[in-house]
Short mmCIF file of C-alpha atoms in Angstrom, two decimals:
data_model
loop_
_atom_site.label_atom_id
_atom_site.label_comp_id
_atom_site.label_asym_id
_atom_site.label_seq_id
_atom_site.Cartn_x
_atom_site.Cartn_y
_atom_site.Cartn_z
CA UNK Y 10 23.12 -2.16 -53.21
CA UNK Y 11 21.61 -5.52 -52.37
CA UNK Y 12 19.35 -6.04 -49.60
CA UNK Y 13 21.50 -8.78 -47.32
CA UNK Y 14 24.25 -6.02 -48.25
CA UNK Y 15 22.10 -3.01 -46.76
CA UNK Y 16 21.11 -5.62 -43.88
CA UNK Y 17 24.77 -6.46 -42.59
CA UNK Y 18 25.68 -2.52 -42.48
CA UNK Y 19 22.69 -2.03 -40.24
CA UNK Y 20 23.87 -4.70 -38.34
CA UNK Y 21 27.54 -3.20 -38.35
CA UNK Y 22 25.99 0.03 -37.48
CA UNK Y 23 24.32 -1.04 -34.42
CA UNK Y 24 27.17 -3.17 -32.86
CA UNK Y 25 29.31 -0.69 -33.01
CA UNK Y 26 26.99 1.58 -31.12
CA UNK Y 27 26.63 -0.96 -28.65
CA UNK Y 28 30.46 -0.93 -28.24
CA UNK Y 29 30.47 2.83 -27.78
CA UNK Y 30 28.31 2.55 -24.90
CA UNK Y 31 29.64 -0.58 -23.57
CA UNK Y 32 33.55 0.90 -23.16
CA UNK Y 33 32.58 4.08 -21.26
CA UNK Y 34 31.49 1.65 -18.65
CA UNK Y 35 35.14 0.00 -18.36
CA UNK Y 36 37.38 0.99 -15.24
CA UNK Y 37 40.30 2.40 -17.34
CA UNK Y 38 38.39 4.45 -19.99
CA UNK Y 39 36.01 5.44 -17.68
CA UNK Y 40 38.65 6.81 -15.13
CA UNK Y 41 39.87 8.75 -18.26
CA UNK Y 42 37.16 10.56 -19.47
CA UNK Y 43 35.85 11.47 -15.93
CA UNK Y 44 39.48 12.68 -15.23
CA UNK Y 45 38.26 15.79 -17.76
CA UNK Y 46 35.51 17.87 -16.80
CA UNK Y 47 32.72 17.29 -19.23
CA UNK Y 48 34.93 15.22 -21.39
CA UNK Y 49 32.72 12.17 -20.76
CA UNK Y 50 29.04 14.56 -21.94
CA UNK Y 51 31.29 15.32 -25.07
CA UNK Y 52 31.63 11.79 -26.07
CA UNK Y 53 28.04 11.48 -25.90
CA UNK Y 54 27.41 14.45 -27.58
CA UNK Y 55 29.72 13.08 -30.61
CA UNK Y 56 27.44 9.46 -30.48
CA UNK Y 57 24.12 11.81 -30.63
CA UNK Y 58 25.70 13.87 -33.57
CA UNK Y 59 26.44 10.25 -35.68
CA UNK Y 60 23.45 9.11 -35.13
CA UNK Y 61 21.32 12.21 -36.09
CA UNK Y 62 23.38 13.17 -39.00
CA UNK Y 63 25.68 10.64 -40.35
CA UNK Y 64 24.01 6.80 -40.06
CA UNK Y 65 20.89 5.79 -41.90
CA UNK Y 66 17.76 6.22 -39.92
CA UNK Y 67 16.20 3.13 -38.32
CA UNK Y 68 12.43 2.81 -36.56
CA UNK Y 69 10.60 0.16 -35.17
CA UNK Y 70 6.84 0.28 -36.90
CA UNK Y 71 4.90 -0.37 -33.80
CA UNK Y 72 2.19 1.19 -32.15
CA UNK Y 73 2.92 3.21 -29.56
CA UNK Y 74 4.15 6.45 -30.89
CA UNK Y 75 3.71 10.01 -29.13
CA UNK Y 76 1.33 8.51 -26.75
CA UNK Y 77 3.87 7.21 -24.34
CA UNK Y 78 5.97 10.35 -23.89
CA UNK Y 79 3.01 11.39 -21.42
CA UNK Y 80 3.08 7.47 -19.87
CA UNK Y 81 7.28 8.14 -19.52
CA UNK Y 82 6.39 11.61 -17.95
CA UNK Y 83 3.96 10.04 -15.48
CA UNK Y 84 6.03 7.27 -15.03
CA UNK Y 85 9.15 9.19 -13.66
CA UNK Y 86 6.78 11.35 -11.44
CA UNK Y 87 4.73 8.50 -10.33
CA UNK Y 88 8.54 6.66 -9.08
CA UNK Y 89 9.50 9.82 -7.35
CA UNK Y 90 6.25 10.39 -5.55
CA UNK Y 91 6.79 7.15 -4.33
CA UNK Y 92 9.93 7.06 -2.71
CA UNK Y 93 9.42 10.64 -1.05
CA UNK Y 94 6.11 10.27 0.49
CA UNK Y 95 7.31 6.71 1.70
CA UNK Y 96 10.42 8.43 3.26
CA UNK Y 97 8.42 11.63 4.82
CA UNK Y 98 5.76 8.74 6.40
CA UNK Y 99 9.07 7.49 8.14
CA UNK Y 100 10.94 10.25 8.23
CA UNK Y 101 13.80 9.14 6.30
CA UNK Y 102 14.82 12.30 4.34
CA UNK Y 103 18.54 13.11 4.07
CA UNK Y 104 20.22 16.46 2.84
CA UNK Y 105 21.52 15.49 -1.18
CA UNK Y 106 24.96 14.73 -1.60
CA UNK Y 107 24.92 16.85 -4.63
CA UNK Y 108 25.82 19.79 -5.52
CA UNK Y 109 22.42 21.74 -5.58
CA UNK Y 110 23.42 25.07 -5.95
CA UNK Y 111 22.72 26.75 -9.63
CA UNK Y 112 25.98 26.17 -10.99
CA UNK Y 113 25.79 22.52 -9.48
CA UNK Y 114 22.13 21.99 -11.31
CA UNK Y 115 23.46 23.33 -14.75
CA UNK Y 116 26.48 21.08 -14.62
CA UNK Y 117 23.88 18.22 -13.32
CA UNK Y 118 22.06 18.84 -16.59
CA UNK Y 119 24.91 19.08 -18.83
CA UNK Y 120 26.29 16.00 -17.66
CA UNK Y 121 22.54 13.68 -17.42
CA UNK Y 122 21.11 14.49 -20.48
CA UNK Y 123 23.44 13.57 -23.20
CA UNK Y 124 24.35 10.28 -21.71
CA UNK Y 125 20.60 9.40 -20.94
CA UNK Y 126 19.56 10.33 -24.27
CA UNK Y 127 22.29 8.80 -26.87
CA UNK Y 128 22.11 5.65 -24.37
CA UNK Y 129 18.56 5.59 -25.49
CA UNK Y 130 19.30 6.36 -28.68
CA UNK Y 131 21.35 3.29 -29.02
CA UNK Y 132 19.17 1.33 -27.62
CA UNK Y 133 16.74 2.36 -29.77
CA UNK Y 134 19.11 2.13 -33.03
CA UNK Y 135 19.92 -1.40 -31.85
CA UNK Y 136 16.20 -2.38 -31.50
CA UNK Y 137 15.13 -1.45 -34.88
CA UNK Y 138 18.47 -2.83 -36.48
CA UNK Y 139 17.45 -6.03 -34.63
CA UNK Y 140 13.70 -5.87 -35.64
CA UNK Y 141 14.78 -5.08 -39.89
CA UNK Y 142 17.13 -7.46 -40.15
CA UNK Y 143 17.16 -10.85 -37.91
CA UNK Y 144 15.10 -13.51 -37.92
CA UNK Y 145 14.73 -13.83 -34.21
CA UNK Y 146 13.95 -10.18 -33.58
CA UNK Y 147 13.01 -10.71 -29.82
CA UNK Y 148 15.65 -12.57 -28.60
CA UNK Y 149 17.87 -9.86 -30.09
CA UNK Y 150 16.22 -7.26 -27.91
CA UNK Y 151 16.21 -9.36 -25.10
CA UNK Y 152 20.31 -9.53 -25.62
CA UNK Y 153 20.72 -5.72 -26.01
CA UNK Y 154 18.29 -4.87 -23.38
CA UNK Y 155 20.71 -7.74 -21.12
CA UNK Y 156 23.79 -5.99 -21.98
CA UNK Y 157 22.11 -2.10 -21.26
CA UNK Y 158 21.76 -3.39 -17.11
CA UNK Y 159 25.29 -4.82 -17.48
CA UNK Y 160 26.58 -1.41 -18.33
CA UNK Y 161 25.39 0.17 -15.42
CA UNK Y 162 26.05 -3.02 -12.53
CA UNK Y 163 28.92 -2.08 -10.47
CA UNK Y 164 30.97 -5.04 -11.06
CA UNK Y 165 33.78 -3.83 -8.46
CA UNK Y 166 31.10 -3.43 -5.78
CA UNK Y 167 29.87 -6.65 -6.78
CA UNK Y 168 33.35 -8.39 -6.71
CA UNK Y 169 33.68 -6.91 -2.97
CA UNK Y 170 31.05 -8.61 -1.42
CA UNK Y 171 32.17 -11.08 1.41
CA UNK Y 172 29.40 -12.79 2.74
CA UNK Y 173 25.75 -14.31 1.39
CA UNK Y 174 24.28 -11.72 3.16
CA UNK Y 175 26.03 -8.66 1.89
CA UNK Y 176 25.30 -10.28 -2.03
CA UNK Y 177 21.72 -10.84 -1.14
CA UNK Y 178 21.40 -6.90 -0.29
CA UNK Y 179 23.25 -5.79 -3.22
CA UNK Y 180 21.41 -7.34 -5.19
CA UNK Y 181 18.19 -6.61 -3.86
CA UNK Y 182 18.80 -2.87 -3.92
CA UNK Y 183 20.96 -2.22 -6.46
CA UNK Y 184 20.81 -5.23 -9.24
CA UNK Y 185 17.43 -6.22 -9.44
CA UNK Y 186 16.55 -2.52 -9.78
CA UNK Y 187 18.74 -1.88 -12.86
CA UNK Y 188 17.15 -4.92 -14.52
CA UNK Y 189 13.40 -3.85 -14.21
CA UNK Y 190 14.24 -0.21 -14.96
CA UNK Y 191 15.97 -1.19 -18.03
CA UNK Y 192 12.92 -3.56 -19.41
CA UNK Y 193 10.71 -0.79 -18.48
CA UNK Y 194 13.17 1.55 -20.53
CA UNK Y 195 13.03 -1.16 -23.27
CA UNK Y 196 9.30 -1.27 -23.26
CA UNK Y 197 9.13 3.08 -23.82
CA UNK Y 198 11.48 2.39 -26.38
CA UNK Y 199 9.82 -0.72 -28.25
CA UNK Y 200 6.27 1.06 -28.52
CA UNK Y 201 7.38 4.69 -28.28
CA UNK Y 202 10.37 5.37 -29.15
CA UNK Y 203 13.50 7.41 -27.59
CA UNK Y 204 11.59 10.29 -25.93
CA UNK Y 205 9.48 8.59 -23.52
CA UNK Y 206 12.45 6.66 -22.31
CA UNK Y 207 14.05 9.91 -21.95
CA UNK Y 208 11.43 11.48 -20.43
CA UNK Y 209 10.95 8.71 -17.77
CA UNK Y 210 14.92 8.51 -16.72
CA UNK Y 211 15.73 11.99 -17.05
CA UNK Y 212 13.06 12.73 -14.77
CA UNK Y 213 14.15 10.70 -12.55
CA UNK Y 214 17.66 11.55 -12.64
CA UNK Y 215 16.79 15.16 -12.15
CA UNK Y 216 15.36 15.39 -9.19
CA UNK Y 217 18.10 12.96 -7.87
CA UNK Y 218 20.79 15.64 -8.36
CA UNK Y 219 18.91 18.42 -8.35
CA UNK Y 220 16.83 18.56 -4.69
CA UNK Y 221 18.23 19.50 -2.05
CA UNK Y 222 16.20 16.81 0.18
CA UNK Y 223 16.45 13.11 -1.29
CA UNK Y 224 14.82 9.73 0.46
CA UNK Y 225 17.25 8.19 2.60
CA UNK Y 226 15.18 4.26 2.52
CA UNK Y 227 16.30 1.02 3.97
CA UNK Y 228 18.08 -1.18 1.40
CA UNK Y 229 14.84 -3.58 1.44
CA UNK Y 230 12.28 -0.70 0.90
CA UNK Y 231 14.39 1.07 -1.67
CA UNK Y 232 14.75 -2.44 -3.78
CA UNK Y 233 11.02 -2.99 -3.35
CA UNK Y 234 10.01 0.15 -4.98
CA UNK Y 235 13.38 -0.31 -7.56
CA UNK Y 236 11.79 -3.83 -8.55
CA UNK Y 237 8.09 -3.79 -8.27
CA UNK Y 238 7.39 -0.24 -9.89
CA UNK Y 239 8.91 -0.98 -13.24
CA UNK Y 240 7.34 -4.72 -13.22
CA UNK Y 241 3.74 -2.82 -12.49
CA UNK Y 242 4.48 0.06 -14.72
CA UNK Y 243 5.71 -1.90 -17.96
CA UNK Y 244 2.36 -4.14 -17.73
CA UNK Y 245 0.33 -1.33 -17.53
CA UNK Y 246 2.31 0.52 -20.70
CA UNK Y 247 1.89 -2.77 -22.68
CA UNK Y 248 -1.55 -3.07 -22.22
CA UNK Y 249 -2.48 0.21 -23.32
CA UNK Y 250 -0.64 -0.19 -26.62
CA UNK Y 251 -2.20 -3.30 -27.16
CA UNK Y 252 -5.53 -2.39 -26.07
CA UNK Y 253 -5.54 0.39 -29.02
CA UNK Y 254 -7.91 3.52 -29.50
CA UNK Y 255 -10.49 1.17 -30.06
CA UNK Y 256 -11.37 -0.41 -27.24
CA UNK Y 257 -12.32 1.79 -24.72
CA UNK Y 258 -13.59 -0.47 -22.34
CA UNK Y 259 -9.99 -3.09 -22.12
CA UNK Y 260 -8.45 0.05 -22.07
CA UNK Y 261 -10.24 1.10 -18.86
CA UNK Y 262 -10.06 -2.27 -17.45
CA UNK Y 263 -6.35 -1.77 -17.45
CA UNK Y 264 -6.34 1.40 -15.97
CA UNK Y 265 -8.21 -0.04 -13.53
CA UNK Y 266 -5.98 -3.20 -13.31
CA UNK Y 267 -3.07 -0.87 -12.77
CA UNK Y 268 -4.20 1.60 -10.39
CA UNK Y 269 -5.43 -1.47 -8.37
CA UNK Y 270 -2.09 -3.00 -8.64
CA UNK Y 271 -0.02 0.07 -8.35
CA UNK Y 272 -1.87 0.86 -4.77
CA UNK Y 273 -1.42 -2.81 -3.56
CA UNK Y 274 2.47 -2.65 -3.72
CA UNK Y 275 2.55 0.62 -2.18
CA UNK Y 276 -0.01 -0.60 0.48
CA UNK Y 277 2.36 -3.71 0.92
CA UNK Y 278 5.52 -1.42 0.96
CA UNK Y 279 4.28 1.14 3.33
CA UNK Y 280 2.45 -1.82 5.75
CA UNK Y 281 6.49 -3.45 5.88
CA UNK Y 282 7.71 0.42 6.94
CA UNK Y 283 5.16 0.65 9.66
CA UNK Y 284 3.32 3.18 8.16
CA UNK Y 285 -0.05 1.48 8.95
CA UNK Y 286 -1.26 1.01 12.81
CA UNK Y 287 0.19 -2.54 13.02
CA UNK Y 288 3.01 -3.74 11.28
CA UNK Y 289 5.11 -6.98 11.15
CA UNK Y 290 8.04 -8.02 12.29
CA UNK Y 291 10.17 -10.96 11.80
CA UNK Y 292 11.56 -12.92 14.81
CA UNK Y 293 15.43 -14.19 14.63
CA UNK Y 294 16.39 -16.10 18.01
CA UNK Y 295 13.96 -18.59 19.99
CA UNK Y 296 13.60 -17.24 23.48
CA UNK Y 297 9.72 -17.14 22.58
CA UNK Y 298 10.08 -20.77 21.71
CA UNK Y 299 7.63 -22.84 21.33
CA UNK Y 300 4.51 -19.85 20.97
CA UNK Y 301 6.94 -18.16 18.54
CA UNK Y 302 9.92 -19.55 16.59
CA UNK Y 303 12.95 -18.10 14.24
CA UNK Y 304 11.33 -17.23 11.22
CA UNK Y 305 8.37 -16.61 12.34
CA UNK Y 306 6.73 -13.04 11.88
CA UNK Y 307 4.56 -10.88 14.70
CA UNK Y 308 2.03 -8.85 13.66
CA UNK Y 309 2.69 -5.92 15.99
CA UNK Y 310 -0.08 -3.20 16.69
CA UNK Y 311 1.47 0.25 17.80
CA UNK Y 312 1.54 1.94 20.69
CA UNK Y 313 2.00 5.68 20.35
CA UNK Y 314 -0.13 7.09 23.06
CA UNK Y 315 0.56 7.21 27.21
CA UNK Y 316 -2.83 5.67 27.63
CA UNK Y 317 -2.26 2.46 25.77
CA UNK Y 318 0.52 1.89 27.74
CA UNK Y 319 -1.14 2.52 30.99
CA UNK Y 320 -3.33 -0.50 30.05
CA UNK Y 321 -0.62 -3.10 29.11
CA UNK Y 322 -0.94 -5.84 31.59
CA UNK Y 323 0.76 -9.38 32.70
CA UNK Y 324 1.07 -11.79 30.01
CA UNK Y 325 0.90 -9.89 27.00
CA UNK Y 326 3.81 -9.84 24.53
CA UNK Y 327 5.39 -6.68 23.73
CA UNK Y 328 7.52 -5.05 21.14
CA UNK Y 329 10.81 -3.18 22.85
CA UNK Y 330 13.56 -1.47 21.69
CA UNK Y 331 17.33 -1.89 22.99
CA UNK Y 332 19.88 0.50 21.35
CA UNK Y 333 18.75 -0.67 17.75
CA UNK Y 334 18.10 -3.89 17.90
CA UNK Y 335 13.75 -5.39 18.73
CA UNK Y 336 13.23 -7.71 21.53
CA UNK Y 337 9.76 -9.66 21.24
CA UNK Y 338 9.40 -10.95 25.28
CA UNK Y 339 6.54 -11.69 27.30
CA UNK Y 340 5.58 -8.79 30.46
CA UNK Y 341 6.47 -10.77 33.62
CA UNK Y 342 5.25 -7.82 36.10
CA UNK Y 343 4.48 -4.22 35.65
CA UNK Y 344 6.37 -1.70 37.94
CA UNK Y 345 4.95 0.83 39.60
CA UNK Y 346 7.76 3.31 41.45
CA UNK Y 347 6.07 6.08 44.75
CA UNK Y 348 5.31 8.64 41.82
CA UNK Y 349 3.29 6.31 39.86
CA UNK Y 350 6.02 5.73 36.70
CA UNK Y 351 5.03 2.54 34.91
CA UNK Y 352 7.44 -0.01 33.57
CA UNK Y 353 7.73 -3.53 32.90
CA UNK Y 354 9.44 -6.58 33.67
CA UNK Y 355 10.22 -8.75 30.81
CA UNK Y 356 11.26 -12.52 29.92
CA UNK Y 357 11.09 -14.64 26.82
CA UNK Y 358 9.10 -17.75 27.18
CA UNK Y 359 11.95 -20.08 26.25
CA UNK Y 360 14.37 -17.87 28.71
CA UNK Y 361 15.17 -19.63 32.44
CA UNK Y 362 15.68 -16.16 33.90
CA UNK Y 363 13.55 -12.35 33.44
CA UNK Y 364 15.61 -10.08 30.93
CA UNK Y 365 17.54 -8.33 33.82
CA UNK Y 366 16.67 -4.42 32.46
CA UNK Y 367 13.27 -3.30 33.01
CA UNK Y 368 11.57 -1.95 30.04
CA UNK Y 369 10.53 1.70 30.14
CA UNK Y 370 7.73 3.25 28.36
CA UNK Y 371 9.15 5.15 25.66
CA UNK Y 372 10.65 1.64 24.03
CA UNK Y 373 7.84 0.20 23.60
CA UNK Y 374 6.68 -0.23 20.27
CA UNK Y 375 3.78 -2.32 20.33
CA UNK Y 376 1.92 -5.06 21.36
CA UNK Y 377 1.99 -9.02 19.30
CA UNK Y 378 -1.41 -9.59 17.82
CA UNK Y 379 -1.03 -12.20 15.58
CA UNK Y 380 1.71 -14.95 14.94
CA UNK Y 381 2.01 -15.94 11.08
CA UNK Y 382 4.49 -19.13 11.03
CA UNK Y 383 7.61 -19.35 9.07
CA UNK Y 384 7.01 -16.31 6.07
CA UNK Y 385 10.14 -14.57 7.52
CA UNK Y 386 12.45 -17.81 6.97
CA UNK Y 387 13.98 -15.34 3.74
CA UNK Y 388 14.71 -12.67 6.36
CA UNK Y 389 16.63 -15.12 8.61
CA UNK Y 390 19.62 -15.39 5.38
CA UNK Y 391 19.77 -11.75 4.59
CA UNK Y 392 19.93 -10.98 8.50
CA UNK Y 393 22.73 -11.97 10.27
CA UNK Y 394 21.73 -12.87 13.89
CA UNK Y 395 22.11 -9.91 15.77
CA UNK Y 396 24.19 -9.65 18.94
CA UNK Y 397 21.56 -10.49 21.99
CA UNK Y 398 21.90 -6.55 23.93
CA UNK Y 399 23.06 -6.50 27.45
CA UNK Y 400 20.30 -7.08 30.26
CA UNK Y 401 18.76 -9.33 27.60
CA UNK Y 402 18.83 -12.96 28.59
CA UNK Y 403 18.33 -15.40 25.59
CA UNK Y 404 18.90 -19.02 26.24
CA UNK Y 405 20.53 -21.11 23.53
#
């Protein structure tokens, strides 16, 4: 057989892979084969099964090799760790909407594994038929690895969203996540082949259905970690497989360019939560007009003990809570009633009357520090402006 003949069957070969994954992720056939239990694990079973024992084998020659099944171990761990310790710092654990009990774990693991690993399979199959046989190998890869994070976007979800907001969040937490996962995924896959990948996801995966105590983030710290990890992470994996055995001291340079990295964005993250002492905050109306105007962000220092609010006095501007929604107002007077009980009377600068409530201690969340102009502009188009709470005056 001739070599353009051998060339068009791997070609054959790998499209219609891709079309095996691609129709599970239809409405229709998807309904169907979730409609029988572990129906949809034996269609990935029978994908595995082709590929092992019935199409030609394909491999990219490239570098990587064993090495970055331990980088797709750490990897996964390295994700998790970050998302849990974020969400114990803030408190933001949730019970798992799984089903954790043993049954509930083996039926987790029959139903992840087969689909994460002939996915990556595919995408593996697909990579090397790409890299054998066409001229422009990359943007081939680029394609496949495009239509891999089309697969798993929720087009219905998508489709539902009715305002600029709502699409801004979706795509923030959900979209932009599946598109850095997937070039990290890509990456393992490239230089390592189908076990790191498998590693990294099913890790992942696991201990999403299988704790019993999952993160339950904010849609902006949940697409932070979702986006930046991956980015950070597939640098760092590149670098080593470039760097080689040989050069031990670029290969420490990126582990030190990585490690510096990887600790910035969680520093960044965690400093957004208000993990750290002071922590900003981005200001939506202008009743602080003209010190402080919409778009504007506060850097807010905490309060957290009884004496620092003892020695809050006139003129400073405070951080207050009312229901769930942040005030940012100047203190106009601080209460005293005959058993010594502290509060304060409020107004915003731009307001013509004091906020009628008086604020008590236990909303205060801090006190302004610094004002950095016009960095939360971004924040004023995701955020719709929020409903001014009653006993709040805000002129307009």
């Amino acid at each position: 057989m001739s070599k353009s003949s051998t060339e068009k069957r791997y070609i054959i070969y790998a499209s219609l892979l891709l079309i095996c994954v691609v129709m599970p992720s239809l409405p229709y056939i998807k309904g169907r084969l979730n409609s029988v239990p572990l129906l949809m694990s034996a269609y990935w079973c029978v994908i595995i099964g082709i590929i092992f024992f019935i199409l030609p084998w394909l491999y990219i020659p490239t570098k990587g090799d064993k090495y970055l099944v331990g980088y797709g171990f750490s990897g996964g761990i390295i994700f998790i760790a970050l998302q849990f310790v974020t969400a114990v710092m803030m408190k933001k654990l949730a019970a798992s909407p799984y089903d954790t009990s043993l049954f509930g774990i083996m039926m987790n693991i029959i139903t992840i594994f087969p689909q994460i690993l002939a996915r990556e399979m595919v995408r593996q199959y697909s990579f090397a038929g790409a890299y054998k046989t066409l001229r422009y190998k990359r943007v081939a890869i680029v394609a496949i690895t495009v239509i891999f994070c089309l697969i798993e976007i929720n087009f219905g979800s998508l489709l539902t969203t009715k305002t600029v907001k709502d699409l801004s969040i979706y795509t923030i937490q959900t979209v932009a996540p599946i598109i850095t996962r997937n070039i990290l995924m890509s990456v393992l896959v490239f230089y390592g082949g189908v076990l790191p990948s498998v590693v990294y996801i099913g890790i992942i995966q696991l201990f999403e259905k299988c704790f019993p105590v999952l993160p339950a983030l904010s849609w902006l710290i949940e697409g932070s970690i979702g986006i930046a990890f991956p980015v950070i992470y597939g640098t760092f994996v590149v670098d080593h497989v470039f760097a080689g055995s040989s050069h031990e001291i670029t290969d420490r340079k990126s582990d030190i360019k990585y490690l510096v990295s990887l600790l910035l964005a969680t520093a960044f993250v965690w400093f957004n939560v208000g993990v750290f002492p002071v922590y900003p905050s981005v200001i939506l109306t202008g009743s602080m007009e003209p010190l402080i105007m919409p778009g504007d962000v506060v850097l807010v220092q905490k309060i957290e003990k009884e004496e620092q609010i003892n020695t809050l006095t006139v003129g400073e501007i405070i951080s207050f809570k009312r229901g769930n929604i942040t005030i940012t107002h100047r203190i106009k007077k601080v209460l005293k009633d005959k058993a010594g009980n502290i509060s304060f009377e409020t107004k915003g600068d731009n307001n013509s009357a004091a906020d009628e409530n008086k604020v008590e201690p236990n909303d205060v969340k801090g006190i302004v520090i610094k004002v950095v102009p016009k960095i939360g502009l971004p924040a004023l188009i995701l955020r719709e402006q929020d409903k001014i709470p009653e006993g709040v005056v805000d002129k307009k």
